[in-house]
Short mmCIF file of C-alpha atoms in Angstrom, two decimals:
data_model
loop_
_atom_site.label_atom_id
_atom_site.label_comp_id
_atom_site.label_asym_id
_atom_site.label_seq_id
_atom_site.Cartn_x
_atom_site.Cartn_y
_atom_site.Cartn_z
CA MET Z 1 -0.18 0.04 0.39
CA LEU Z 2 3.29 2.34 0.48
CA TYR Z 3 4.78 2.10 -1.97
CA VAL Z 4 2.07 2.41 -4.02
CA LYS Z 5 0.64 5.81 -2.60
CA ILE Z 6 4.74 6.70 -2.58
CA HIS Z 7 4.94 6.01 -6.09
CA GLU Z 8 1.84 7.06 -7.32
CA LEU Z 9 2.33 10.26 -5.77
CA ARG Z 10 6.00 10.64 -7.69
CA LYS Z 11 3.75 10.71 -10.60
CA ARG Z 12 2.53 13.19 -9.87
CA LYS Z 13 5.14 15.33 -9.63
CA PHE Z 14 5.20 15.64 -5.86
CA LYS Z 15 8.80 16.79 -4.72
CA VAL Z 16 10.16 13.69 -2.30
CA ALA Z 17 9.34 16.60 0.53
CA GLN Z 18 6.42 16.72 -0.40
CA ILE Z 19 5.44 13.12 -0.34
CA ALA Z 20 7.26 12.24 3.27
CA LYS Z 21 4.81 15.28 4.60
CA GLU Z 22 1.45 13.70 2.46
CA LEU Z 23 3.02 10.61 3.91
CA LYS Z 24 3.81 11.19 7.42
CA ILE Z 25 7.18 9.84 6.81
CA SER Z 26 10.59 10.33 6.70
CA ARG Z 27 12.66 11.60 3.26
CA PRO Z 28 14.78 8.28 3.25
CA THR Z 29 12.55 5.52 3.37
CA VAL Z 30 10.61 7.70 0.34
CA TYR Z 31 14.34 7.73 -1.17
CA LYS Z 32 14.02 3.78 -0.20
CA TYR Z 33 10.39 3.17 -1.89
CA LEU Z 34 11.44 4.73 -4.94
CA GLU Z 35 14.36 2.71 -5.65
CA MET Z 36 12.30 -0.15 -4.90
CA THR Z 37 10.73 -3.47 -7.47
CA PHE Z 38 7.45 -3.36 -6.19
CA ASP Z 39 8.25 -7.28 -5.64
CA GLU Z 40 11.24 -5.45 -3.37
CA ALA Z 41 8.81 -3.64 -1.30
CA ARG Z 42 6.42 -6.62 -0.83
CA ALA Z 43 9.45 -9.15 0.37
CA TYR Z 44 10.62 -6.19 2.60
CA THR Z 45 7.39 -5.25 4.13
CA GLU Z 46 6.35 -8.59 4.35
CA GLN Z 47 9.21 -10.13 6.35
CA PRO Z 48 8.05 -13.06 9.02
CA LEU Z 49 5.33 -11.58 11.72
CA GLY Z 50 3.96 -14.99 12.90
CA LYS Z 51 1.08 -16.29 11.77
CA LYS Z 52 -1.08 -14.15 9.65
CA LYS Z 53 -2.31 -10.75 11.49
CA LYS Z 54 -5.20 -8.87 11.16
CA LEU Z 55 -3.57 -5.41 10.58
CA ASP Z 56 -0.75 -6.59 8.15
CA HIS Z 57 -2.85 -5.29 5.56
CA TYR Z 58 -1.10 -2.09 7.07
CA LYS Z 59 2.18 -2.59 8.10
CA ASP Z 60 3.28 -0.71 5.36
CA TRP Z 61 2.19 2.20 6.79
CA ILE Z 62 3.08 1.62 10.54
CA LEU Z 63 7.06 0.14 10.16
CA ALA Z 64 7.22 3.45 7.98
CA TRP Z 65 5.73 5.35 10.68
CA LEU Z 66 7.68 3.70 13.47
CA GLU Z 67 11.05 4.08 11.18
CA GLU Z 68 10.39 8.25 11.08
CA TYR Z 69 9.16 8.63 14.55
CA PRO Z 70 10.05 5.72 17.34
CA HIS Z 71 9.04 7.17 20.07
CA LEU Z 72 5.23 6.46 18.93
CA SER Z 73 3.45 4.56 21.91
CA SER Z 74 0.92 2.18 20.22
CA ALA Z 75 -1.92 4.62 21.23
CA GLN Z 76 -0.99 6.63 19.07
CA ILE Z 77 -0.36 4.30 16.15
CA HIS Z 78 -3.70 2.88 17.01
CA ASP Z 79 -5.09 6.51 16.43
CA TRP Z 80 -3.47 7.61 13.12
CA LEU Z 81 -4.73 4.39 11.62
CA LEU Z 82 -8.33 5.37 12.69
CA GLU Z 83 -7.74 8.99 10.96
CA ARG Z 84 -6.24 6.77 7.29
CA TYR Z 85 -8.76 4.31 7.94
CA PRO Z 86 -12.42 5.59 10.30
CA ASP Z 87 -13.72 2.35 9.25
CA LEU Z 88 -10.54 -0.02 10.92
CA SER Z 89 -12.34 -1.71 13.51
CA VAL Z 90 -8.98 -2.65 16.11
CA GLY Z 91 -8.33 -3.35 19.94
CA GLY Z 92 -6.02 -1.63 21.16
CA SER Z 93 -4.46 -4.40 22.57
CA THR Z 94 -3.91 -5.21 18.92
CA VAL Z 95 -2.20 -2.86 18.06
CA ARG Z 96 -0.14 -2.93 20.69
CA THR Z 97 1.05 -6.52 20.39
CA TYR Z 98 1.04 -5.48 16.60
CA VAL Z 99 3.58 -2.97 16.86
CA ARG Z 100 5.80 -4.47 19.73
CA ASN Z 101 6.04 -7.08 17.51
CA ILE Z 102 7.01 -4.84 14.38
CA ARG Z 103 10.14 -3.07 16.57
CA GLU Z 104 11.46 -6.46 18.09
CA VAL Z 105 11.75 -7.83 14.64
CA TYR Z 106 12.72 -4.83 12.86
CA GLN Z 107 14.31 -3.26 16.17
CA ILE Z 108 13.45 -0.11 16.48
CA GLU Z 109 13.51 1.12 19.76
CA LYS Z 110 11.62 3.01 21.96
CA LYS Z 111 13.45 5.21 24.17
CA VAL Z 112 11.10 5.67 27.56
CA ILE Z 113 10.73 8.74 30.07
CA VAL Z 114 9.07 6.74 33.15
CA ARG Z 115 7.70 9.33 35.94
CA GLN Z 116 6.28 7.97 38.96
CA TYR Z 117 2.37 8.75 40.56
CA GLU Z 118 0.82 7.88 43.77
CA ALA Z 119 -2.59 6.55 43.82
CA VAL Z 120 -5.39 9.23 43.16
CA PRO Z 121 -8.45 8.51 45.85
CA GLU Z 122 -11.37 7.77 43.34
CA GLN Z 123 -13.95 10.96 43.77
CA PRO Z 124 -17.95 10.48 43.10
CA MET Z 125 -19.68 11.40 40.42
CA GLY Z 126 -19.41 15.43 39.54
CA LYS Z 127 -17.17 16.36 42.10
CA GLN Z 128 -14.59 17.39 40.45
CA LEU Z 129 -12.66 19.19 37.36
CA GLN Z 130 -9.25 19.61 37.02
CA VAL Z 131 -7.82 21.90 34.67
CA ASP Z 132 -4.69 22.36 33.72
CA TRP Z 133 -2.16 24.41 30.44
CA GLY Z 134 0.10 23.33 28.14
CA GLU Z 135 1.83 24.76 25.47
CA THR Z 136 4.00 22.26 22.37
CA LYS Z 137 5.83 22.91 19.20
CA GLN Z 138 4.36 21.16 15.98
CA LYS Z 139 5.64 22.04 12.45
CA SER Z 140 3.25 23.90 10.42
CA THR Z 141 2.59 23.72 6.64
CA ASP Z 142 5.42 26.19 5.67
CA LYS Z 143 7.87 24.52 7.39
CA LYS Z 144 7.76 26.34 10.03
CA GLU Z 145 8.63 25.95 14.38
CA ILE Z 146 5.86 27.38 15.93
CA LYS Z 147 4.41 27.45 19.69
CA LEU Z 148 0.93 26.45 20.43
CA TYR Z 149 -1.72 26.96 23.74
CA PHE Z 150 -4.49 24.49 25.16
CA ILE Z 151 -6.46 24.28 28.46
CA ALA Z 152 -7.57 20.72 28.98
CA PHE Z 153 -10.26 19.61 31.32
CA VAL Z 154 -11.50 16.35 32.44
CA LEU Z 155 -13.91 15.59 35.22
CA ALA Z 156 -12.03 13.45 37.63
CA HIS Z 157 -14.93 10.17 37.86
CA SER Z 158 -15.60 9.54 34.23
CA ARG Z 159 -12.18 10.54 32.84
CA HIS Z 160 -13.78 12.89 30.43
CA LYS Z 161 -11.79 15.08 28.82
CA TYR Z 162 -12.06 18.40 26.74
CA MET Z 163 -9.07 20.60 25.51
CA GLU Z 164 -9.43 24.34 22.90
CA TRP Z 165 -6.04 26.01 22.06
CA GLN Z 166 -4.91 28.53 20.43
CA ALA Z 167 -1.37 30.08 19.14
CA ARG Z 168 -1.12 32.85 21.47
CA PRO Z 169 -0.35 32.41 24.98
CA PHE Z 170 -3.53 32.72 27.86
CA THR Z 171 -5.59 36.14 29.02
CA THR Z 172 -7.50 35.59 32.39
CA ARG Z 173 -9.88 36.06 29.94
CA ASP Z 174 -8.70 33.04 27.14
CA ALA Z 175 -9.57 30.94 30.35
CA ILE Z 176 -13.22 32.18 31.42
CA ARG Z 177 -13.87 31.99 28.25
CA CYS Z 178 -12.57 27.93 27.23
CA HIS Z 179 -14.56 27.20 30.92
CA GLU Z 180 -17.90 28.46 29.76
CA ASN Z 181 -17.17 26.71 26.69
CA ALA Z 182 -16.17 23.83 28.49
CA PHE Z 183 -19.36 23.59 31.23
CA GLN Z 184 -21.52 23.60 27.60
CA PHE Z 185 -19.60 20.73 26.20
CA TYR Z 186 -19.83 18.71 29.59
CA GLY Z 187 -23.39 19.92 29.90
CA GLY Z 188 -23.31 21.67 32.98
CA ARG Z 189 -20.18 22.47 36.01
CA THR Z 190 -19.25 20.33 39.51
CA ASN Z 191 -18.75 21.53 43.00
CA GLU Z 192 -15.18 21.50 43.02
CA ILE Z 193 -12.38 22.70 40.28
CA VAL Z 194 -8.57 21.86 41.21
CA TYR Z 195 -6.00 24.30 39.32
CA ASP Z 196 -1.85 24.28 39.63
CA GLN Z 197 -1.49 27.24 41.08
CA ASP Z 198 -1.59 29.77 37.86
CA HIS Z 199 -1.05 33.11 37.24
CA LEU Z 200 -4.35 33.96 35.26
CA ILE Z 201 -6.07 32.57 37.97
CA ALA Z 202 -3.93 33.16 41.31
CA VAL Z 203 -2.51 35.89 42.85
CA SER Z 204 -0.87 33.27 45.52
CA GLU Z 205 -1.97 30.48 47.83
CA ASN Z 206 -1.15 32.63 51.35
CA ALA Z 207 -0.79 29.42 52.88
CA GLY Z 208 -3.99 27.89 52.88
CA GLN Z 209 -6.17 31.46 51.81
CA LEU Z 210 -6.95 31.30 48.55
CA LEU Z 211 -6.29 35.39 47.06
CA LEU Z 212 -7.21 34.97 42.57
CA THR Z 213 -6.90 37.71 40.59
CA GLU Z 214 -10.79 39.79 40.52
CA GLU Z 215 -11.70 38.86 37.60
CA PHE Z 216 -11.10 35.53 38.19
CA GLN Z 217 -12.37 35.93 41.06
CA ASN Z 218 -15.22 37.38 39.38
CA TYR Z 219 -16.68 34.53 38.05
CA VAL Z 220 -15.84 31.87 40.38
CA ASN Z 221 -18.58 34.81 42.52
CA GLU Z 222 -20.89 34.40 38.96
CA ARG Z 223 -20.93 30.34 38.80
CA GLN Z 224 -20.22 29.61 42.07
CA PHE Z 225 -17.47 27.06 42.29
CA LYS Z 226 -15.14 25.69 44.49
CA VAL Z 227 -12.16 26.84 43.81
CA HIS Z 228 -8.73 24.00 44.72
CA LEU Z 229 -5.33 25.75 44.53
CA CYS Z 230 -3.05 22.54 44.29
CA ARG Z 231 0.98 22.55 44.48
CA ARG Z 232 2.90 22.11 41.10
CA ALA Z 233 4.18 18.81 39.78
CA ASP Z 234 1.70 18.08 42.42
CA PRO Z 235 -0.08 13.92 41.49
CA GLU Z 236 -1.93 13.25 44.61
CA SER Z 237 -3.68 16.64 44.04
CA LYS Z 238 -4.03 16.79 39.73
CA GLY Z 239 -2.47 13.76 38.64
CA MET Z 240 -4.55 12.85 36.60
CA ILE Z 241 -5.15 16.40 34.43
CA GLU Z 242 -1.00 15.95 34.63
CA ASN Z 243 -1.41 12.75 33.09
CA VAL Z 244 -4.50 13.59 30.50
CA VAL Z 245 -1.98 17.50 30.01
CA LYS Z 246 0.76 14.17 28.46
CA TYR Z 247 -1.94 12.52 26.69
CA ILE Z 248 -2.54 15.73 24.68
CA LYS Z 249 0.99 16.24 23.51
CA GLY Z 250 2.06 12.78 23.58
CA ASN Z 251 -1.05 11.58 20.89
CA PHE Z 252 -2.27 14.60 19.86
CA ALA Z 253 -0.33 17.63 19.37
CA ASP Z 254 3.02 14.76 18.44
CA SER Z 255 4.28 14.55 14.90
CA ARG Z 256 1.36 16.13 13.45
CA VAL Z 257 1.37 19.57 11.50
CA PHE Z 258 -0.70 22.54 11.98
CA ARG Z 259 -2.27 24.25 9.25
CA ASP Z 260 -4.33 26.66 11.10
CA ILE Z 261 -5.80 27.45 14.49
CA GLU Z 262 -9.48 26.29 13.35
CA ASP Z 263 -8.56 23.31 11.43
CA TRP Z 264 -6.48 22.34 14.96
CA ASN Z 265 -9.25 23.15 17.27
CA ASP Z 266 -11.22 20.94 15.34
CA ARG Z 267 -9.53 18.16 14.86
CA ALA Z 268 -8.95 18.42 18.71
CA LEU Z 269 -12.69 17.83 18.45
CA GLN Z 270 -12.72 14.77 16.29
CA TRP Z 271 -9.46 12.98 18.96
CA LEU Z 272 -11.49 13.21 22.26
CA GLN Z 273 -14.45 11.81 20.12
CA ARG Z 274 -12.65 9.64 17.77
CA THR Z 275 -9.90 8.64 20.68
CA GLY Z 276 -8.76 11.21 24.16
CA ASN Z 277 -12.52 9.78 25.26
CA HIS Z 278 -13.36 6.72 23.62
CA GLN Z 279 -10.72 4.16 24.07
CA VAL Z 280 -10.25 2.70 27.11
CA HIS Z 281 -9.34 3.63 30.25
CA GLN Z 282 -6.61 2.02 32.12
CA THR Z 283 -7.43 2.72 35.27
CA THR Z 284 -10.79 2.65 34.86
CA LYS Z 285 -11.04 -0.41 32.78
CA LYS Z 286 -13.63 1.68 31.12
CA ARG Z 287 -15.06 4.03 28.25
CA PRO Z 288 -14.38 7.53 29.00
CA ALA Z 289 -17.73 8.10 26.66
CA GLU Z 290 -19.82 6.09 28.94
CA VAL Z 291 -19.02 6.82 32.06
CA PHE Z 292 -19.96 10.18 31.57
CA LEU Z 293 -23.07 9.89 30.19
CA LEU Z 294 -23.62 8.68 33.11
CA GLU Z 295 -21.38 11.71 35.51
CA LYS Z 296 -23.73 14.02 32.73
CA GLN Z 297 -26.62 13.29 35.04
CA HIS Z 298 -25.06 14.73 38.23
CA LEU Z 299 -23.57 18.46 37.15
CA GLN Z 300 -24.55 20.99 38.08
CA PRO Z 301 -26.51 23.11 35.74
CA VAL Z 302 -25.00 27.00 34.46
CA SER Z 303 -27.50 29.50 32.74
CA SER Z 304 -26.13 30.31 28.27
CA LEU Z 305 -24.94 33.72 29.76
CA LEU Z 306 -23.26 35.16 32.24
CA SER Z 307 -24.72 38.46 34.69
CA TYR Z 308 -21.17 39.39 35.23
CA GLU Z 309 -20.20 40.01 31.92
CA SER Z 310 -24.27 41.76 31.60
CA THR Z 311 -23.26 43.81 35.70
CA ASN Z 312 -20.23 45.21 33.65
CA LYS Z 313 -21.36 45.84 30.41
CA GLN Z 314 -19.27 43.85 28.40
CA SER Z 315 -21.26 40.69 26.18
CA ILE Z 316 -20.11 37.64 25.19
CA THR Z 317 -17.77 37.62 22.25
CA ARG Z 318 -16.80 35.28 19.11
CA THR Z 319 -14.37 35.89 16.93
CA VAL Z 320 -14.88 35.58 13.09
CA SER Z 321 -13.17 31.85 11.72
CA LYS Z 322 -11.57 33.15 7.97
CA ASP Z 323 -14.72 31.04 6.25
CA ASN Z 324 -17.00 33.06 8.61
CA THR Z 325 -19.01 31.49 11.06
CA ILE Z 326 -18.38 32.13 14.96
CA ARG Z 327 -18.40 29.31 17.74
CA TYR Z 328 -21.62 28.63 19.83
CA LYS Z 329 -22.26 25.25 22.33
CA SER Z 330 -19.67 23.28 20.01
CA ASN Z 331 -21.74 24.02 16.36
CA ARG Z 332 -20.60 27.00 13.59
CA TYR Z 333 -22.87 29.52 12.79
CA SER Z 334 -22.58 31.52 9.79
CA VAL Z 335 -22.26 35.37 9.47
CA PRO Z 336 -22.51 37.45 6.35
CA LEU Z 337 -19.64 37.09 3.95
CA GLY Z 338 -17.10 39.77 4.52
CA THR Z 339 -18.00 39.04 8.44
CA TYR Z 340 -14.01 38.83 7.90
CA GLN Z 341 -12.00 41.29 7.21
CA THR Z 342 -7.85 40.55 6.90
CA MET Z 343 -5.71 42.53 10.03
CA THR Z 344 -8.36 43.46 11.89
CA GLU Z 345 -9.47 41.44 15.19
CA ASN Z 346 -13.31 39.61 13.75
CA ILE Z 347 -14.56 39.97 16.58
CA VAL Z 348 -18.81 39.72 17.15
CA TRP Z 349 -20.79 40.19 20.17
CA ILE Z 350 -22.90 37.39 20.99
CA GLU Z 351 -26.43 37.31 23.15
CA VAL Z 352 -28.48 34.65 24.25
CA THR Z 353 -32.58 34.92 24.49
CA ASN Z 354 -33.90 33.23 26.92
CA GLU Z 355 -37.22 32.60 25.00
CA ASP Z 356 -38.26 28.92 25.14
CA GLN Z 357 -37.07 28.42 21.73
CA GLN Z 358 -33.58 30.38 22.72
CA THR Z 359 -32.32 32.44 19.74
CA LEU Z 360 -27.85 33.02 19.68
CA VAL Z 361 -28.13 36.80 18.39
CA ILE Z 362 -25.00 38.88 16.86
CA ARG Z 363 -23.42 42.03 16.87
CA LYS Z 364 -20.45 43.58 15.11
CA GLU Z 365 -20.73 45.66 17.89
CA ALA Z 366 -21.71 45.69 21.82
CA SER Z 367 -24.85 47.83 21.44
CA GLY Z 368 -24.07 48.07 18.02
CA GLU Z 369 -27.77 46.89 15.20
CA ILE Z 370 -28.00 42.57 15.04
CA ILE Z 371 -26.51 41.01 12.13
CA THR Z 372 -27.52 37.86 12.03
CA GLU Z 373 -29.56 35.57 14.46
CA HIS Z 374 -29.81 31.54 14.63
CA ILE Z 375 -31.87 29.32 16.54
CA ILE Z 376 -29.92 27.54 18.60
CA SER Z 377 -29.15 23.41 17.53
CA SER Z 378 -29.45 21.73 20.66
CA GLU Z 379 -26.19 19.34 18.55
CA LYS Z 380 -23.26 18.96 18.83
CA GLY Z 381 -20.24 19.66 15.71
CA LYS Z 382 -23.67 20.78 13.15
CA LEU Z 383 -23.12 23.97 10.26
CA ILE Z 384 -26.20 26.51 11.12
CA GLN Z 385 -25.68 28.69 8.28
CA ASN Z 386 -28.49 30.69 6.73
CA ARG Z 387 -28.60 30.91 3.31
CA HIS Z 388 -28.80 34.35 2.41
CA HIS Z 389 -24.80 34.41 4.26
CA THR Z 390 -23.89 31.90 1.13
CA ARG Z 391 -22.48 32.93 -2.25
CA ASP Z 392 -24.51 33.23 -4.87
CA ARG Z 393 -23.26 31.38 -7.29
CA SER Z 394 -25.85 31.19 -10.27
CA LYS Z 395 -25.18 34.71 -10.37
CA GLY Z 396 -21.77 35.21 -12.41
CA ILE Z 397 -22.40 32.51 -14.38
CA GLU Z 398 -25.59 33.48 -16.23
CA GLU Z 399 -23.90 36.88 -15.87
CA LEU Z 400 -21.12 35.31 -18.48
CA LYS Z 401 -24.01 33.94 -20.12
CA GLN Z 402 -25.19 36.92 -20.81
CA ARG Z 403 -22.43 38.76 -21.49
CA LEU Z 404 -21.54 35.78 -24.81
CA ILE Z 405 -24.69 36.02 -26.45
CA SER Z 406 -24.57 39.95 -26.74
CA TYR Z 407 -20.83 38.69 -28.91
CA PHE Z 408 -23.74 36.94 -31.45
CA GLU Z 409 -25.51 38.61 -34.01
CA ASP Z 410 -28.76 36.11 -33.72
CA GLN Z 411 -28.76 36.29 -30.04
CA THR Z 412 -31.57 34.46 -29.42
CA ARG Z 413 -29.87 31.50 -31.51
CA ALA Z 414 -27.57 32.35 -29.29
CA ALA Z 415 -28.95 31.94 -25.96
CA LEU Z 416 -30.27 28.69 -27.44
CA TYR Z 417 -27.75 27.54 -27.73
CA PHE Z 418 -25.83 28.48 -24.99
CA ASP Z 419 -29.25 27.33 -22.94
CA GLU Z 420 -28.84 23.47 -23.59
CA ILE Z 421 -24.78 23.77 -22.75
CA SER Z 422 -26.05 25.03 -19.20
CA GLN Z 423 -28.25 21.50 -18.96
CA ARG Z 424 -25.95 18.87 -20.36
CA TYR Z 425 -23.14 20.18 -18.37
CA PRO Z 426 -24.49 21.74 -15.21
CA ARG Z 427 -21.81 21.92 -13.64
CA TYR Z 428 -19.20 23.08 -16.19
CA ARG Z 429 -21.00 25.65 -17.13
CA ARG Z 430 -18.54 27.94 -16.21
CA ASP Z 431 -15.33 26.38 -17.78
CA GLN Z 432 -18.01 25.02 -21.01
CA PHE Z 433 -18.93 28.87 -21.21
CA ALA Z 434 -14.70 29.89 -20.80
CA ILE Z 435 -13.72 28.16 -23.66
CA ILE Z 436 -16.15 29.82 -25.96
CA TYR Z 437 -15.30 33.31 -24.94
CA LYS Z 438 -11.28 32.57 -25.43
CA VAL Z 439 -12.73 31.33 -28.94
CA ILE Z 440 -14.66 34.89 -29.05
CA GLN Z 441 -11.39 36.99 -28.51
CA GLN Z 442 -9.49 34.74 -30.97
CA TYR Z 443 -11.98 34.28 -33.64
CA PRO Z 444 -14.13 37.11 -33.85
CA SER Z 445 -15.38 37.41 -37.53
CA LEU Z 446 -16.49 33.23 -37.03
CA ILE Z 447 -18.17 32.50 -34.47
CA ASP Z 448 -21.68 33.14 -36.08
CA THR Z 449 -20.18 30.86 -38.72
CA VAL Z 450 -19.95 27.77 -35.95
CA LEU Z 451 -22.23 28.65 -34.26
CA ALA Z 452 -24.83 27.94 -37.08
CA LYS Z 453 -22.97 24.82 -38.10
CA CYS Z 454 -23.01 23.98 -34.12
CA THR Z 455 -26.66 24.01 -33.84
CA THR Z 456 -27.89 23.06 -37.76
CA GLU Z 457 -25.55 19.19 -36.25
CA LYS Z 458 -26.55 19.92 -33.11
CA ILE Z 459 -22.96 20.06 -30.99
CA TYR Z 460 -23.25 21.65 -27.66
CA ASN Z 461 -20.04 21.18 -26.45
CA ALA Z 462 -17.57 23.53 -26.06
CA ASN Z 463 -14.32 21.58 -26.76
CA ASP Z 464 -16.44 21.20 -30.43
CA PHE Z 465 -17.12 24.86 -30.89
CA ARG Z 466 -13.52 25.70 -30.43
CA ASP Z 467 -11.92 23.02 -32.41
CA ILE Z 468 -14.38 23.80 -35.86
CA ALA Z 469 -13.73 27.74 -35.37
CA HIS Z 470 -9.81 26.65 -35.33
CA HIS Z 471 -10.64 24.13 -38.54
CA LEU Z 472 -12.09 27.62 -40.20
CA ASP Z 473 -9.43 28.97 -39.91
CA ASN Z 474 -6.92 26.46 -41.08
CA LEU Z 475 -9.29 27.54 -44.49
CA ARG Z 476 -8.90 30.77 -44.72
CA ASP Z 477 -7.10 30.52 -47.97
CA GLU Z 478 -10.81 29.87 -48.79
CA PRO Z 479 -13.16 32.73 -48.92
CA VAL Z 480 -15.19 33.49 -45.98
CA LYS Z 481 -17.13 35.27 -47.58
CA GLU Z 482 -18.51 31.90 -49.31
CA VAL Z 483 -17.81 29.37 -46.12
CA GLN Z 484 -19.81 31.69 -44.23
CA SER Z 485 -23.08 32.03 -47.16
CA PHE Z 486 -23.59 28.01 -47.16
CA TYR Z 487 -23.85 28.62 -43.51
CA ALA Z 488 -25.64 31.27 -43.70
CA ASN Z 489 -28.02 29.64 -46.13
CA PRO Z 490 -27.14 25.90 -46.95
CA ALA Z 491 -29.68 26.10 -49.92
CA LYS Z 492 -28.54 28.25 -52.35
CA HIS Z 493 -24.88 26.38 -52.90
CA PRO Z 494 -26.27 22.60 -52.33
CA PRO Z 495 -22.89 21.42 -54.61
CA ILE Z 496 -19.32 22.92 -52.73
CA LYS Z 497 -19.15 19.26 -50.61
CA ALA Z 498 -16.44 20.82 -47.98
CA SER Z 499 -19.13 22.97 -46.61
CA THR Z 500 -21.77 19.89 -46.22
CA ARG Z 501 -18.63 17.98 -44.61
CA SER Z 502 -20.19 15.42 -41.76
CA LEU Z 503 -19.22 15.78 -37.90
CA ASN Z 504 -16.69 12.99 -38.48
CA ALA Z 505 -15.45 14.30 -41.55
CA TYR Z 506 -13.76 17.67 -38.83
CA THR Z 507 -12.66 14.73 -35.73
CA SER Z 508 -11.24 13.04 -38.54
CA ILE Z 509 -9.23 16.18 -40.08
CA LEU Z 510 -8.90 17.63 -36.24
CA GLY Z 511 -6.66 13.96 -35.30
CA GLY Z 512 -9.65 12.53 -33.59
CA ARG Z 513 -10.67 14.97 -30.84
CA GLY Z 514 -14.13 15.76 -29.38
#
């Protein structure tokens, strides 16, 4: 499979570095497979691993990934396989055994860093949420290294996780916004939230007397949860969230290429659903997503709008993405085209009505005119789009068609001709019209003759229109007037054989082009 994919990309003129990036393998591996014959590649990847196994079909991928990234865990390999093959059904233990066998046969060692943890008492449902921050360095699509920052949440009982990323360091307001998004993701909050002594939320602990930052203290007063600060690197207090941060860095973020922050957050949520909250937890031996269905019933409900923000005359804000959407409650809601602008903050203000059917109101300014409204969806991962926010793609095509028609003397015939092309090639109308427009520019004196010929012969294709025009241009040594008169009134010149050629004759002259 890998051999075929490499050679396929090579035939498409991909460079070695581009092939390596696309397939997540090293350039030496690409060179190695390019120099092999198919039989040599098959012999290399079919070195005996014992009896035939379920993952043998994916062996060349796994081998290439391990050669490029020897530190990869079997859990990461499992996630990468599911990302490339969503329909693959295989257990974590099967992947672990298979990866271990490949490491033994091909002598690919893994450097293991062991950290000591103490056992943490099991927490009741709905009691505790643990929060921590992290940062990573990622390779971007333009081959640069950038730093990304994330905040991670985990419910202490079910181990159900949530994370959010951004391309700049977090502020206290960012932390509050992410807390709100996490509460919406979980459908409620816990009684207690555990933090490190981070400067975003705490000034000092003062021997047990907590001193929080003013902004975060106001937020805690509004949401009314208990704050527990712990010492740094204290596994007894926040070992779960430290493991989650390590898991995110080592599984999701490791060796993944960054495109843009919206795409990165989308892939993070997909990873949570596919791997982070789906795989069986090694301590509880249960799937976090399944246990969460029970724990969710013990969470405290939260309102959609913070009165704290309202009393401080500050609306909840959202950032407009490049695709002219904003995020709210794990869904995307459209805003009018052109709302997103380069070189600006792209901030909009949102408000949620308290009617039976909640409505999301979006404004460009905090107290400005409403730019759009949406009924809030109870689902997750959906795009809620107002049809008026989509581009009218037919408008430009219609204008192009009318402009083309204006070039012809018999505009009624031209209109019928272009309508027929539109019906035959609805998905390629613009391409068809563009070809004819080039013909009009190149052979302006012949277009009416070509149109007459095409409608008479029922030839409704821009490529044929172009080829006939080109052929007539090559016959310039014949009187153009005579040729034109024939096509304009064929009954006056029936004896002229050259003027009665069939479509097959034109095709033969043009070397078989159709």
